[in-house]
Amino acid sequence: DEYQWKGPFYFIQGADPQFGLMKAWAVGDTNNGDDEWGEEIKLAEQAVQAVNKLKPKPKFFVLCGDLIHGMPGTPWRKDQEQDLKNVLKNTDQDIPLVFVSGNHDIGNTPTRETIDNYCKNWGDDYFSFWVGGVFFIVLNSQLYFDSSKCPELKQAQDVWLNEQLAVAEKHKCKHMIVFQHIPLFLRKPDEDHNYFNLEKSVRQEIMEKFHKAGIKAVFSGHYHRNAGGSYKGLEMVVSSAIGCQLGEDTHGLRVVVVTDEKIVHRYCSLHELSSRGIEKDLLDMLAKQN
């Protein structure tokens, strides 16, 4: 049923609730300073309340990684995960939650064990799904960042991705959209490699593959600021955090409207989204049934 295009719809993208980072960042100890996350709990609650109030309801709510700050094996991790689950349980049951793994969720250099633990807690680290004729692919971007401790898992994701792109082509999907935690790039496809993007040769290979497959957009987080650019018609959308801000942006969520011809998105502060809902021009796009 979901293979069929039924007209415009929208979803909500959030990133980096990252329970624990705000204190760690404030005290200047990002390795051990994450023993409090009351501020993030409030922000995540605000995000859930804002999403629940939206009319019409979004098709889903995706969280693009760094659900919590505590790296695998650190002391506060289990409590952070439990507190986030307690907040997310209040999401309207008609709005599916989609989880993307971030570097804090599985480690900067993930292992089979850290990925297995993530999967037990949050679901698969990569998967695909259809909504109204649009094909969505969720990737584990950490395998592109550093798969040195689990090369066979990166290989498995690569094989799977090629299969998924073939499926999408066969079903003639209306659009294809990717979710991953680490951006391919922040502003320019050929920018230098740093902590917040993928290494250049890896990035080039992925961008070219996505471009050839006809993927329209990649949505990510990780940067804790809004950014983005494009490569041969493939849009890279980097959304700031629900939690700790590292730039000038506000705590927020991105509203993404999918129409027959294009994908239109806007980052909204939690306050704006909660008080005003979706802006009229985006609602008008949703009302145009094909």
C-alpha atoms as an extended CHARMM CRD file, in Angstrom:
* protein
*
       290  EXT
         1         1  ASP       CA              0.0000000000        0.0000000000        0.0000000000  PROA      1               0.0000000000
         2         2  GLU       CA              2.7750000000        2.4590000000        0.8900000000  PROA      2               0.0000000000
         3         3  TYR       CA              4.4270000000        1.9790000000       -2.5210000000  PROA      3               0.0000000000
         4         4  GLN       CA              1.7510000000        4.2730000000       -3.9560000000  PROA      4               0.0000000000
         5         5  TRP       CA              1.9700000000        8.0480000000       -4.1140000000  PROA      5               0.0000000000
         6         6  LYS       CA             -1.1600000000        9.4420000000       -2.4500000000  PROA      6               0.0000000000
         7         7  GLY       CA             -0.3420000000       13.1350000000       -2.3950000000  PROA      7               0.0000000000
         8         8  PRO       CA              1.7730000000       15.4790000000       -0.2680000000  PROA      8               0.0000000000
         9         9  PHE       CA              2.6730000000       14.6490000000        3.3380000000  PROA      9               0.0000000000
        10        10  TYR       CA              5.1930000000       15.7510000000        5.9140000000  PROA      10              0.0000000000
        11        11  PHE       CA              7.4170000000       14.3860000000        8.6620000000  PROA      11              0.0000000000
        12        12  ILE       CA              9.4060000000       15.8750000000       11.5290000000  PROA      12              0.0000000000
        13        13  GLN       CA             13.1820000000       15.5340000000       11.8160000000  PROA      13              0.0000000000
        14        14  GLY       CA             15.0110000000       16.0690000000       15.0950000000  PROA      14              0.0000000000
        15        15  ALA       CA             18.6280000000       15.3970000000       16.0020000000  PROA      15              0.0000000000
        16        16  ASP       CA             20.9430000000       15.1690000000       18.9870000000  PROA      16              0.0000000000
        17        17  PRO       CA             18.7390000000       15.2210000000       22.0860000000  PROA      17              0.0000000000
        18        18  GLN       CA             22.0690000000       14.0090000000       23.5480000000  PROA      18              0.0000000000
        19        19  PHE       CA             21.1740000000       13.7710000000       27.2330000000  PROA      19              0.0000000000
        20        20  GLY       CA             24.2140000000       14.9270000000       29.2320000000  PROA      20              0.0000000000
        21        21  LEU       CA             26.0640000000       17.1410000000       26.7460000000  PROA      21              0.0000000000
        22        22  MET       CA             24.8310000000       20.4940000000       28.0600000000  PROA      22              0.0000000000
        23        23  LYS       CA             26.4880000000       20.0690000000       31.4440000000  PROA      23              0.0000000000
        24        24  ALA       CA             29.5550000000       18.3490000000       29.9620000000  PROA      24              0.0000000000
        25        25  TRP       CA             29.9900000000       21.2590000000       27.5310000000  PROA      25              0.0000000000
        26        26  ALA       CA             29.4070000000       23.8780000000       30.2470000000  PROA      26              0.0000000000
        27        27  VAL       CA             31.9980000000       22.3780000000       32.6100000000  PROA      27              0.0000000000
        28        28  GLY       CA             34.4360000000       21.6640000000       29.7800000000  PROA      28              0.0000000000
        29        29  ASP       CA             34.5950000000       17.9130000000       30.3950000000  PROA      29              0.0000000000
        30        30  THR       CA             32.9110000000       16.1110000000       27.5300000000  PROA      30              0.0000000000
        31        31  ASN       CA             34.2680000000       12.7240000000       28.6460000000  PROA      31              0.0000000000
        32        32  ASN       CA             32.9780000000       12.5840000000       32.2120000000  PROA      32              0.0000000000
        33        33  GLY       CA             30.9440000000       15.7420000000       32.8320000000  PROA      33              0.0000000000
        34        34  ASP       CA             27.5970000000       14.3300000000       31.7450000000  PROA      34              0.0000000000
        35        35  ASP       CA             26.1820000000       13.4130000000       35.1690000000  PROA      35              0.0000000000
        36        36  GLU       CA             23.1530000000       15.7450000000       34.8460000000  PROA      36              0.0000000000
        37        37  TRP       CA             20.6630000000       16.1100000000       32.0120000000  PROA      37              0.0000000000
        38        38  GLY       CA             17.5850000000       17.7600000000       33.4950000000  PROA      38              0.0000000000
        39        39  GLU       CA             17.7720000000       20.5350000000       30.9160000000  PROA      39              0.0000000000
        40        40  GLU       CA             17.7390000000       18.0420000000       28.0350000000  PROA      40              0.0000000000
        41        41  ILE       CA             14.7920000000       16.1530000000       29.5410000000  PROA      41              0.0000000000
        42        42  LYS       CA             12.7890000000       19.3970000000       29.4850000000  PROA      42              0.0000000000
        43        43  LEU       CA             13.7760000000       20.1360000000       25.8790000000  PROA      43              0.0000000000
        44        44  ALA       CA             12.9000000000       16.5960000000       24.7330000000  PROA      44              0.0000000000
        45        45  GLU       CA              9.5350000000       16.8810000000       26.5110000000  PROA      45              0.0000000000
        46        46  GLN       CA              8.9440000000       20.1930000000       24.7550000000  PROA      46              0.0000000000
        47        47  ALA       CA              9.7920000000       18.5540000000       21.4030000000  PROA      47              0.0000000000
        48        48  VAL       CA              7.3640000000       15.6710000000       22.0110000000  PROA      48              0.0000000000
        49        49  GLN       CA              4.5910000000       18.0490000000       23.1070000000  PROA      49              0.0000000000
        50        50  ALA       CA              5.1390000000       20.2390000000       20.0200000000  PROA      50              0.0000000000
        51        51  VAL       CA              4.9780000000       17.2150000000       17.6920000000  PROA      51              0.0000000000
        52        52  ASN       CA              1.8580000000       15.8300000000       19.4200000000  PROA      52              0.0000000000
        53        53  LYS       CA             -0.0100000000       19.1160000000       18.8990000000  PROA      53              0.0000000000
        54        54  LEU       CA              0.5970000000       19.3190000000       15.1510000000  PROA      54              0.0000000000
        55        55  LYS       CA             -2.4080000000       19.1820000000       12.8030000000  PROA      55              0.0000000000
        56        56  PRO       CA             -2.4800000000       17.2790000000       10.5300000000  PROA      56              0.0000000000
        57        57  LYS       CA             -0.2580000000       14.6950000000       12.2080000000  PROA      57              0.0000000000
        58        58  PRO       CA              3.1970000000       14.0980000000       10.7340000000  PROA      58              0.0000000000
        59        59  LYS       CA              3.7290000000       10.6990000000        9.0910000000  PROA      59              0.0000000000
        60        60  PHE       CA              6.6250000000       10.0110000000       11.4820000000  PROA      60              0.0000000000
        61        61  PHE       CA              9.1750000000       11.6500000000       13.7970000000  PROA      61              0.0000000000
        62        62  VAL       CA             12.8080000000       10.7620000000       13.0480000000  PROA      62              0.0000000000
        63        63  LEU       CA             15.6720000000       11.3530000000       15.4970000000  PROA      63              0.0000000000
        64        64  CYS       CA             18.9670000000       11.5440000000       13.5990000000  PROA      64              0.0000000000
        65        65  GLY       CA             21.3430000000       10.1630000000       16.2030000000  PROA      65              0.0000000000
        66        66  ASP       CA             23.1710000000       11.0210000000       19.4280000000  PROA      66              0.0000000000
        67        67  LEU       CA             20.1430000000       10.1180000000       21.4510000000  PROA      67              0.0000000000
        68        68  ILE       CA             22.3310000000       10.3410000000       24.5550000000  PROA      68              0.0000000000
        69        69  HSD       CA             25.7910000000       11.6890000000       25.3750000000  PROA      69              0.0000000000
        70        70  GLY       CA             27.3120000000        8.8020000000       27.3470000000  PROA      70              0.0000000000
        71        71  MET       CA             29.5450000000        6.7380000000       25.0810000000  PROA      71              0.0000000000
        72        72  PRO       CA             29.3900000000        2.9180000000       25.3100000000  PROA      72              0.0000000000
        73        73  GLY       CA             30.8040000000        1.7780000000       28.6410000000  PROA      73              0.0000000000
        74        74  THR       CA             30.4120000000        5.1300000000       30.4590000000  PROA      74              0.0000000000
        75        75  PRO       CA             28.6350000000        5.3820000000       33.8390000000  PROA      75              0.0000000000
        76        76  TRP       CA             25.5130000000        7.4520000000       33.0880000000  PROA      76              0.0000000000
        77        77  ARG       CA             24.5840000000        5.8580000000       29.7880000000  PROA      77              0.0000000000
        78        78  LYS       CA             21.8360000000        3.4740000000       30.9860000000  PROA      78              0.0000000000
        79        79  ASP       CA             20.1230000000        6.2080000000       33.0070000000  PROA      79              0.0000000000
        80        80  GLN       CA             20.2800000000        8.6290000000       30.0770000000  PROA      80              0.0000000000
        81        81  GLU       CA             18.7320000000        6.0240000000       27.7620000000  PROA      81              0.0000000000
        82        82  GLN       CA             15.9770000000        5.2160000000       30.2500000000  PROA      82              0.0000000000
        83        83  ASP       CA             15.1300000000        8.8870000000       30.7910000000  PROA      83              0.0000000000
        84        84  LEU       CA             14.9350000000        9.5080000000       27.0350000000  PROA      84              0.0000000000
        85        85  LYS       CA             12.6740000000        6.4680000000       26.5800000000  PROA      85              0.0000000000
        86        86  ASN       CA             10.4230000000        7.7610000000       29.3600000000  PROA      86              0.0000000000
        87        87  VAL       CA             10.0330000000       11.0750000000       27.5060000000  PROA      87              0.0000000000
        88        88  LEU       CA              9.5180000000        9.4820000000       24.0750000000  PROA      88              0.0000000000
        89        89  LYS       CA              6.8460000000        7.1130000000       25.4210000000  PROA      89              0.0000000000
        90        90  ASN       CA              4.5460000000       10.1480000000       25.4790000000  PROA      90              0.0000000000
        91        91  THR       CA              4.7360000000       10.6200000000       21.7090000000  PROA      91              0.0000000000
        92        92  ASP       CA              1.2730000000       10.2640000000       20.1420000000  PROA      92              0.0000000000
        93        93  GLN       CA              0.9060000000        6.5640000000       19.3570000000  PROA      93              0.0000000000
        94        94  ASP       CA             -0.1960000000        7.4050000000       15.8080000000  PROA      94              0.0000000000
        95        95  ILE       CA              3.1860000000        9.0520000000       15.0960000000  PROA      95              0.0000000000
        96        96  PRO       CA              5.8560000000        6.3710000000       14.5450000000  PROA      96              0.0000000000
        97        97  LEU       CA              9.3270000000        7.0870000000       15.9160000000  PROA      97              0.0000000000
        98        98  VAL       CA             12.3360000000        6.4090000000       13.6840000000  PROA      98              0.0000000000
        99        99  PHE       CA             15.7830000000        6.1470000000       15.3130000000  PROA      99              0.0000000000
       100       100  VAL       CA             19.1400000000        6.7230000000       13.6230000000  PROA      100             0.0000000000
       101       101  SER       CA             22.3920000000        5.6930000000       15.3350000000  PROA      101             0.0000000000
       102       102  GLY       CA             24.9280000000        8.4040000000       16.1810000000  PROA      102             0.0000000000
       103       103  ASN       CA             28.5640000000        8.2520000000       17.2740000000  PROA      103             0.0000000000
       104       104  HSD       CA             27.6170000000        8.6050000000       20.9560000000  PROA      104             0.0000000000
       105       105  ASP       CA             25.0960000000        5.7800000000       20.6030000000  PROA      105             0.0000000000
       106       106  ILE       CA             27.5620000000        3.2170000000       19.2010000000  PROA      106             0.0000000000
       107       107  GLY       CA             30.9910000000        4.8180000000       19.7790000000  PROA      107             0.0000000000
       108       108  ASN       CA             33.3280000000        6.7390000000       17.4760000000  PROA      108             0.0000000000
       109       109  THR       CA             34.8820000000        3.4150000000       16.4920000000  PROA      109             0.0000000000
       110       110  PRO       CA             31.9400000000        1.0250000000       16.7720000000  PROA      110             0.0000000000
       111       111  THR       CA             32.2830000000       -2.6950000000       17.4180000000  PROA      111             0.0000000000
       112       112  ARG       CA             29.8930000000       -5.5660000000       16.8420000000  PROA      112             0.0000000000
       113       113  GLU       CA             29.0710000000       -5.4260000000       20.5540000000  PROA      113             0.0000000000
       114       114  THR       CA             28.2910000000       -1.6750000000       20.6880000000  PROA      114             0.0000000000
       115       115  ILE       CA             26.1020000000       -1.9870000000       17.5810000000  PROA      115             0.0000000000
       116       116  ASP       CA             24.3020000000       -5.0580000000       19.0010000000  PROA      116             0.0000000000
       117       117  ASN       CA             23.5960000000       -3.1500000000       22.2190000000  PROA      117             0.0000000000
       118       118  TYR       CA             22.2030000000       -0.2240000000       20.2510000000  PROA      118             0.0000000000
       119       119  CYS       CA             19.9670000000       -2.5530000000       18.2150000000  PROA      119             0.0000000000
       120       120  LYS       CA             18.5890000000       -4.1750000000       21.3870000000  PROA      120             0.0000000000
       121       121  ASN       CA             17.7420000000       -0.7380000000       22.7530000000  PROA      121             0.0000000000
       122       122  TRP       CA             16.5670000000        1.2490000000       19.7500000000  PROA      122             0.0000000000
       123       123  GLY       CA             16.0800000000       -1.1020000000       16.7840000000  PROA      123             0.0000000000
       124       124  ASP       CA             18.1460000000       -1.8130000000       13.6650000000  PROA      124             0.0000000000
       125       125  ASP       CA             21.1450000000        0.3930000000       12.9130000000  PROA      125             0.0000000000
       126       126  TYR       CA             20.1730000000        0.4860000000        9.2330000000  PROA      126             0.0000000000
       127       127  PHE       CA             16.8530000000       -0.2200000000        7.5220000000  PROA      127             0.0000000000
       128       128  SER       CA             14.4310000000        1.1470000000        4.9460000000  PROA      128             0.0000000000
       129       129  PHE       CA             10.7270000000        1.9290000000        4.8460000000  PROA      129             0.0000000000
       130       130  TRP       CA              8.0780000000        3.3040000000        2.4890000000  PROA      130             0.0000000000
       131       131  VAL       CA              5.6300000000        6.1210000000        3.1340000000  PROA      131             0.0000000000
       132       132  GLY       CA              3.1510000000        7.0940000000        0.4390000000  PROA      132             0.0000000000
       133       133  GLY       CA              5.3310000000        6.2620000000       -2.5620000000  PROA      133             0.0000000000
       134       134  VAL       CA              8.5040000000        7.6730000000       -1.0000000000  PROA      134             0.0000000000
       135       135  PHE       CA             11.4020000000        5.3910000000       -0.0900000000  PROA      135             0.0000000000
       136       136  PHE       CA             13.3670000000        6.2010000000        3.0730000000  PROA      136             0.0000000000
       137       137  ILE       CA             16.7760000000        4.7210000000        3.8940000000  PROA      137             0.0000000000
       138       138  VAL       CA             18.3160000000        4.9010000000        7.3740000000  PROA      138             0.0000000000
       139       139  LEU       CA             22.0890000000        4.3770000000        7.4570000000  PROA      139             0.0000000000
       140       140  ASN       CA             24.6920000000        3.7600000000       10.1520000000  PROA      140             0.0000000000
       141       141  SER       CA             27.0940000000        6.5810000000        9.2090000000  PROA      141             0.0000000000
       142       142  GLN       CA             29.6050000000        5.4910000000       11.8530000000  PROA      142             0.0000000000
       143       143  LEU       CA             30.5060000000        2.5700000000        9.5760000000  PROA      143             0.0000000000
       144       144  TYR       CA             31.6260000000        5.1790000000        7.0140000000  PROA      144             0.0000000000
       145       145  PHE       CA             33.4950000000        7.1940000000        9.6470000000  PROA      145             0.0000000000
       146       146  ASP       CA             35.5540000000        4.3690000000       11.1860000000  PROA      146             0.0000000000
       147       147  SER       CA             34.7030000000        0.6940000000       10.6710000000  PROA      147             0.0000000000
       148       148  SER       CA             38.1830000000       -0.5410000000       11.6100000000  PROA      148             0.0000000000
       149       149  LYS       CA             36.8670000000       -2.7650000000       14.4150000000  PROA      149             0.0000000000
       150       150  CYS       CA             33.9830000000       -4.2440000000       12.4000000000  PROA      150             0.0000000000
       151       151  PRO       CA             34.8520000000       -4.1040000000        8.6640000000  PROA      151             0.0000000000
       152       152  GLU       CA             32.4810000000       -7.0010000000        7.9250000000  PROA      152             0.0000000000
       153       153  LEU       CA             29.5490000000       -4.9100000000        9.2220000000  PROA      153             0.0000000000
       154       154  LYS       CA             30.4060000000       -2.0430000000        6.8950000000  PROA      154             0.0000000000
       155       155  GLN       CA             30.5920000000       -4.4940000000        4.0070000000  PROA      155             0.0000000000
       156       156  ALA       CA             27.1850000000       -5.9110000000        4.9550000000  PROA      156             0.0000000000
       157       157  GLN       CA             25.6380000000       -2.4220000000        4.9980000000  PROA      157             0.0000000000
       158       158  ASP       CA             27.1740000000       -1.6450000000        1.5870000000  PROA      158             0.0000000000
       159       159  VAL       CA             25.7410000000       -4.8370000000        0.0500000000  PROA      159             0.0000000000
       160       160  TRP       CA             22.3520000000       -4.1390000000        1.6320000000  PROA      160             0.0000000000
       161       161  LEU       CA             22.3380000000       -0.5350000000        0.3920000000  PROA      161             0.0000000000
       162       162  ASN       CA             22.9660000000       -1.6130000000       -3.1960000000  PROA      162             0.0000000000
       163       163  GLU       CA             20.0400000000       -4.0450000000       -2.9010000000  PROA      163             0.0000000000
       164       164  GLN       CA             17.7820000000       -1.2990000000       -1.5300000000  PROA      164             0.0000000000
       165       165  LEU       CA             18.6430000000        1.0770000000       -4.3530000000  PROA      165             0.0000000000
       166       166  ALA       CA             17.7280000000       -1.6760000000       -6.8190000000  PROA      166             0.0000000000
       167       167  VAL       CA             14.3720000000       -2.1900000000       -5.0360000000  PROA      167             0.0000000000
       168       168  ALA       CA             13.6420000000        1.5350000000       -5.1920000000  PROA      168             0.0000000000
       169       169  GLU       CA             14.3640000000        1.6130000000       -8.9080000000  PROA      169             0.0000000000
       170       170  LYS       CA             12.1030000000       -1.3780000000       -9.5390000000  PROA      170             0.0000000000
       171       171  HSD       CA              9.1630000000        0.1870000000       -7.6950000000  PROA      171             0.0000000000
       172       172  LYS       CA              9.6280000000        3.5860000000       -9.3680000000  PROA      172             0.0000000000
       173       173  CYS       CA              9.4370000000        5.5150000000       -6.0970000000  PROA      173             0.0000000000
       174       174  LYS       CA              8.3790000000        9.1610000000       -6.1760000000  PROA      174             0.0000000000
       175       175  HSD       CA             11.3940000000       10.3050000000       -4.1260000000  PROA      175             0.0000000000
       176       176  MET       CA             14.2210000000        8.7040000000       -2.1790000000  PROA      176             0.0000000000
       177       177  ILE       CA             15.4520000000       10.2260000000        1.0960000000  PROA      177             0.0000000000
       178       178  VAL       CA             18.3360000000        9.1630000000        3.3660000000  PROA      178             0.0000000000
       179       179  PHE       CA             18.7500000000        9.6630000000        7.1260000000  PROA      179             0.0000000000
       180       180  GLN       CA             22.1610000000        9.3880000000        8.7660000000  PROA      180             0.0000000000
       181       181  HSD       CA             23.8570000000       11.0030000000       11.7510000000  PROA      181             0.0000000000
       182       182  ILE       CA             27.0930000000       12.3810000000       10.2800000000  PROA      182             0.0000000000
       183       183  PRO       CA             26.6630000000       14.7670000000        7.3270000000  PROA      183             0.0000000000
       184       184  LEU       CA             28.4050000000       13.9160000000        4.0630000000  PROA      184             0.0000000000
       185       185  PHE       CA             29.5400000000       17.5550000000        4.1360000000  PROA      185             0.0000000000
       186       186  LEU       CA             28.5060000000       20.7300000000        5.9680000000  PROA      186             0.0000000000
       187       187  ARG       CA             28.4510000000       23.3540000000        3.2040000000  PROA      187             0.0000000000
       188       188  LYS       CA             30.4840000000       22.2650000000        0.1730000000  PROA      188             0.0000000000
       189       189  PRO       CA             30.9450000000       18.7880000000       -1.3110000000  PROA      189             0.0000000000
       190       190  ASP       CA             34.7200000000       19.2930000000       -1.6040000000  PROA      190             0.0000000000
       191       191  GLU       CA             35.3450000000       20.8600000000        1.8410000000  PROA      191             0.0000000000
       192       192  ASP       CA             38.1600000000       19.5070000000        4.0170000000  PROA      192             0.0000000000
       193       193  HSD       CA             37.4830000000       16.5510000000        6.2690000000  PROA      193             0.0000000000
       194       194  ASN       CA             36.9030000000       17.2180000000        9.9750000000  PROA      194             0.0000000000
       195       195  TYR       CA             35.0850000000       15.6930000000       12.9460000000  PROA      195             0.0000000000
       196       196  PHE       CA             31.7010000000       16.8630000000       11.6330000000  PROA      196             0.0000000000
       197       197  ASN       CA             31.7700000000       15.3870000000        8.1090000000  PROA      197             0.0000000000
       198       198  LEU       CA             32.9330000000       12.2690000000        6.2850000000  PROA      198             0.0000000000
       199       199  GLU       CA             36.4070000000       11.7260000000        4.8950000000  PROA      199             0.0000000000
       200       200  LYS       CA             36.6960000000       13.0680000000        1.3440000000  PROA      200             0.0000000000
       201       201  SER       CA             37.2090000000        9.8650000000       -0.6440000000  PROA      201             0.0000000000
       202       202  VAL       CA             34.4410000000        8.0620000000        1.2890000000  PROA      202             0.0000000000
       203       203  ARG       CA             32.1520000000       11.0740000000        0.8640000000  PROA      203             0.0000000000
       204       204  GLN       CA             32.7970000000       11.3060000000       -2.8840000000  PROA      204             0.0000000000
       205       205  GLU       CA             31.9430000000        7.6510000000       -3.4040000000  PROA      205             0.0000000000
       206       206  ILE       CA             28.6910000000        7.9280000000       -1.4160000000  PROA      206             0.0000000000
       207       207  MET       CA             27.6390000000       11.2140000000       -3.0480000000  PROA      207             0.0000000000
       208       208  GLU       CA             28.1520000000        9.7660000000       -6.5030000000  PROA      208             0.0000000000
       209       209  LYS       CA             26.2500000000        6.5910000000       -5.6040000000  PROA      209             0.0000000000
       210       210  PHE       CA             23.3400000000        8.6260000000       -4.1640000000  PROA      210             0.0000000000
       211       211  HSD       CA             23.3200000000       10.9780000000       -7.1450000000  PROA      211             0.0000000000
       212       212  LYS       CA             23.2380000000        8.0870000000       -9.6460000000  PROA      212             0.0000000000
       213       213  ALA       CA             20.4440000000        6.4010000000       -7.7040000000  PROA      213             0.0000000000
       214       214  GLY       CA             18.3810000000        9.5920000000       -7.8160000000  PROA      214             0.0000000000
       215       215  ILE       CA             18.3330000000       10.2530000000       -4.0730000000  PROA      215             0.0000000000
       216       216  LYS       CA             16.9310000000       13.7360000000       -3.4970000000  PROA      216             0.0000000000
       217       217  ALA       CA             18.1100000000       14.5630000000        0.0100000000  PROA      217             0.0000000000
       218       218  VAL       CA             20.1840000000       13.3950000000        2.9630000000  PROA      218             0.0000000000
       219       219  PHE       CA             19.0770000000       14.5900000000        6.4180000000  PROA      219             0.0000000000
       220       220  SER       CA             21.5560000000       14.4820000000        9.2780000000  PROA      220             0.0000000000
       221       221  GLY       CA             22.4730000000       15.9970000000       12.6440000000  PROA      221             0.0000000000
       222       222  HSD       CA             25.8130000000       15.7640000000       14.5380000000  PROA      222             0.0000000000
       223       223  TYR       CA             26.8560000000       19.4010000000       13.9560000000  PROA      223             0.0000000000
       224       224  HSD       CA             24.5690000000       20.9910000000       16.5910000000  PROA      224             0.0000000000
       225       225  ARG       CA             24.0750000000       23.8520000000       14.1250000000  PROA      225             0.0000000000
       226       226  ASN       CA             22.0750000000       24.2190000000       10.9250000000  PROA      226             0.0000000000
       227       227  ALA       CA             24.0430000000       23.8710000000        7.6940000000  PROA      227             0.0000000000
       228       228  GLY       CA             23.8120000000       22.2580000000        4.2720000000  PROA      228             0.0000000000
       229       229  GLY       CA             24.5430000000       22.4330000000        0.5820000000  PROA      229             0.0000000000
       230       230  SER       CA             24.1150000000       20.3690000000       -2.5440000000  PROA      230             0.0000000000
       231       231  TYR       CA             25.9520000000       18.0340000000       -4.9040000000  PROA      231             0.0000000000
       232       232  LYS       CA             24.5740000000       17.5730000000       -8.4490000000  PROA      232             0.0000000000
       233       233  GLY       CA             21.0020000000       18.0010000000       -7.2400000000  PROA      233             0.0000000000
       234       234  LEU       CA             21.4500000000       15.8990000000       -4.0850000000  PROA      234             0.0000000000
       235       235  GLU       CA             20.6150000000       18.1400000000       -1.1250000000  PROA      235             0.0000000000
       236       236  MET       CA             22.5460000000       17.7610000000        2.1330000000  PROA      236             0.0000000000
       237       237  VAL       CA             20.4490000000       19.0160000000        5.0600000000  PROA      237             0.0000000000
       238       238  VAL       CA             22.1860000000       19.4070000000        8.4310000000  PROA      238             0.0000000000
       239       239  SER       CA             19.7990000000       20.1010000000       11.3210000000  PROA      239             0.0000000000
       240       240  SER       CA             20.7140000000       21.6210000000       14.6410000000  PROA      240             0.0000000000
       241       241  ALA       CA             20.0110000000       19.8940000000       17.9340000000  PROA      241             0.0000000000
       242       242  ILE       CA             17.0180000000       19.4250000000       20.1730000000  PROA      242             0.0000000000
       243       243  GLY       CA             19.6470000000       19.5260000000       22.9450000000  PROA      243             0.0000000000
       244       244  CYS       CA             22.9430000000       21.4140000000       23.2800000000  PROA      244             0.0000000000
       245       245  GLN       CA             23.5620000000       24.1700000000       20.7210000000  PROA      245             0.0000000000
       246       246  LEU       CA             27.1540000000       24.7170000000       19.5770000000  PROA      246             0.0000000000
       247       247  GLY       CA             26.3010000000       27.7230000000       17.4040000000  PROA      247             0.0000000000
       248       248  GLU       CA             23.6830000000       30.4620000000       17.2340000000  PROA      248             0.0000000000
       249       249  ASP       CA             20.6490000000       28.2770000000       16.4710000000  PROA      249             0.0000000000
       250       250  THR       CA             17.7850000000       27.6050000000       18.8410000000  PROA      250             0.0000000000
       251       251  HSD       CA             16.7090000000       24.2000000000       20.1560000000  PROA      251             0.0000000000
       252       252  GLY       CA             14.4360000000       23.0020000000       17.3790000000  PROA      252             0.0000000000
       253       253  LEU       CA             12.9790000000       20.5300000000       14.9160000000  PROA      253             0.0000000000
       254       254  ARG       CA             12.7510000000       20.4730000000       11.1310000000  PROA      254             0.0000000000
       255       255  VAL       CA              9.4110000000       20.2730000000        9.3300000000  PROA      255             0.0000000000
       256       256  VAL       CA              9.8430000000       18.4190000000        6.0030000000  PROA      256             0.0000000000
       257       257  VAL       CA              7.0610000000       18.5730000000        3.4090000000  PROA      257             0.0000000000
       258       258  VAL       CA              7.1860000000       16.0680000000        0.5470000000  PROA      258             0.0000000000
       259       259  THR       CA              5.2500000000       17.1240000000       -2.5510000000  PROA      259             0.0000000000
       260       260  ASP       CA              4.8840000000       15.5700000000       -5.9680000000  PROA      260             0.0000000000
       261       261  GLU       CA              7.8330000000       17.5350000000       -7.3280000000  PROA      261             0.0000000000
       262       262  LYS       CA             10.0410000000       18.5190000000       -4.4280000000  PROA      262             0.0000000000
       263       263  ILE       CA             11.0550000000       18.3220000000       -0.7930000000  PROA      263             0.0000000000
       264       264  VAL       CA             10.6320000000       21.5450000000        1.1680000000  PROA      264             0.0000000000
       265       265  HSD       CA             11.9060000000       21.8940000000        4.7210000000  PROA      265             0.0000000000
       266       266  ARG       CA             12.1440000000       24.4900000000        7.4610000000  PROA      266             0.0000000000
       267       267  TYR       CA             13.8770000000       24.4740000000       10.8240000000  PROA      267             0.0000000000
       268       268  CYS       CA             11.6210000000       25.7670000000       13.6160000000  PROA      268             0.0000000000
       269       269  SER       CA             12.4650000000       26.5320000000       17.2220000000  PROA      269             0.0000000000
       270       270  LEU       CA             10.6360000000       24.3190000000       19.7230000000  PROA      270             0.0000000000
       271       271  HSD       CA              8.8370000000       27.4090000000       20.9590000000  PROA      271             0.0000000000
       272       272  GLU       CA              7.6540000000       28.4340000000       17.4550000000  PROA      272             0.0000000000
       273       273  LEU       CA              6.4820000000       24.9480000000       16.5700000000  PROA      273             0.0000000000
       274       274  SER       CA              4.6870000000       24.5520000000       19.8750000000  PROA      274             0.0000000000
       275       275  SER       CA              2.9280000000       27.9080000000       19.7930000000  PROA      275             0.0000000000
       276       276  ARG       CA              2.2400000000       28.3690000000       16.0750000000  PROA      276             0.0000000000
       277       277  GLY       CA              2.3410000000       24.8980000000       14.5710000000  PROA      277             0.0000000000
       278       278  ILE       CA              3.2000000000       24.4980000000       10.9020000000  PROA      278             0.0000000000
       279       279  GLU       CA              3.4140000000       27.7090000000        8.9160000000  PROA      279             0.0000000000
       280       280  LYS       CA              0.6330000000       28.4700000000        6.4690000000  PROA      280             0.0000000000
       281       281  ASP       CA              2.6420000000       28.1760000000        3.2530000000  PROA      281             0.0000000000
       282       282  LEU       CA              3.7020000000       24.6420000000        4.2170000000  PROA      282             0.0000000000
       283       283  LEU       CA              0.1280000000       23.7260000000        5.1710000000  PROA      283             0.0000000000
       284       284  ASP       CA             -1.0090000000       25.0120000000        1.7630000000  PROA      284             0.0000000000
       285       285  MET       CA              1.4370000000       22.6260000000        0.0650000000  PROA      285             0.0000000000
       286       286  LEU       CA             -0.0240000000       19.7310000000        2.0420000000  PROA      286             0.0000000000
       287       287  ALA       CA             -3.5490000000       20.6970000000        1.0160000000  PROA      287             0.0000000000
       288       288  LYS       CA             -2.7660000000       20.3830000000       -2.7090000000  PROA      288             0.0000000000
       289       289  GLN       CA             -3.8690000000       16.8130000000       -3.3070000000  PROA      289             0.0000000000
       290       290  ASN       CA             -2.8750000000       15.3850000000       -6.6650000000  PROA      290             0.0000000000
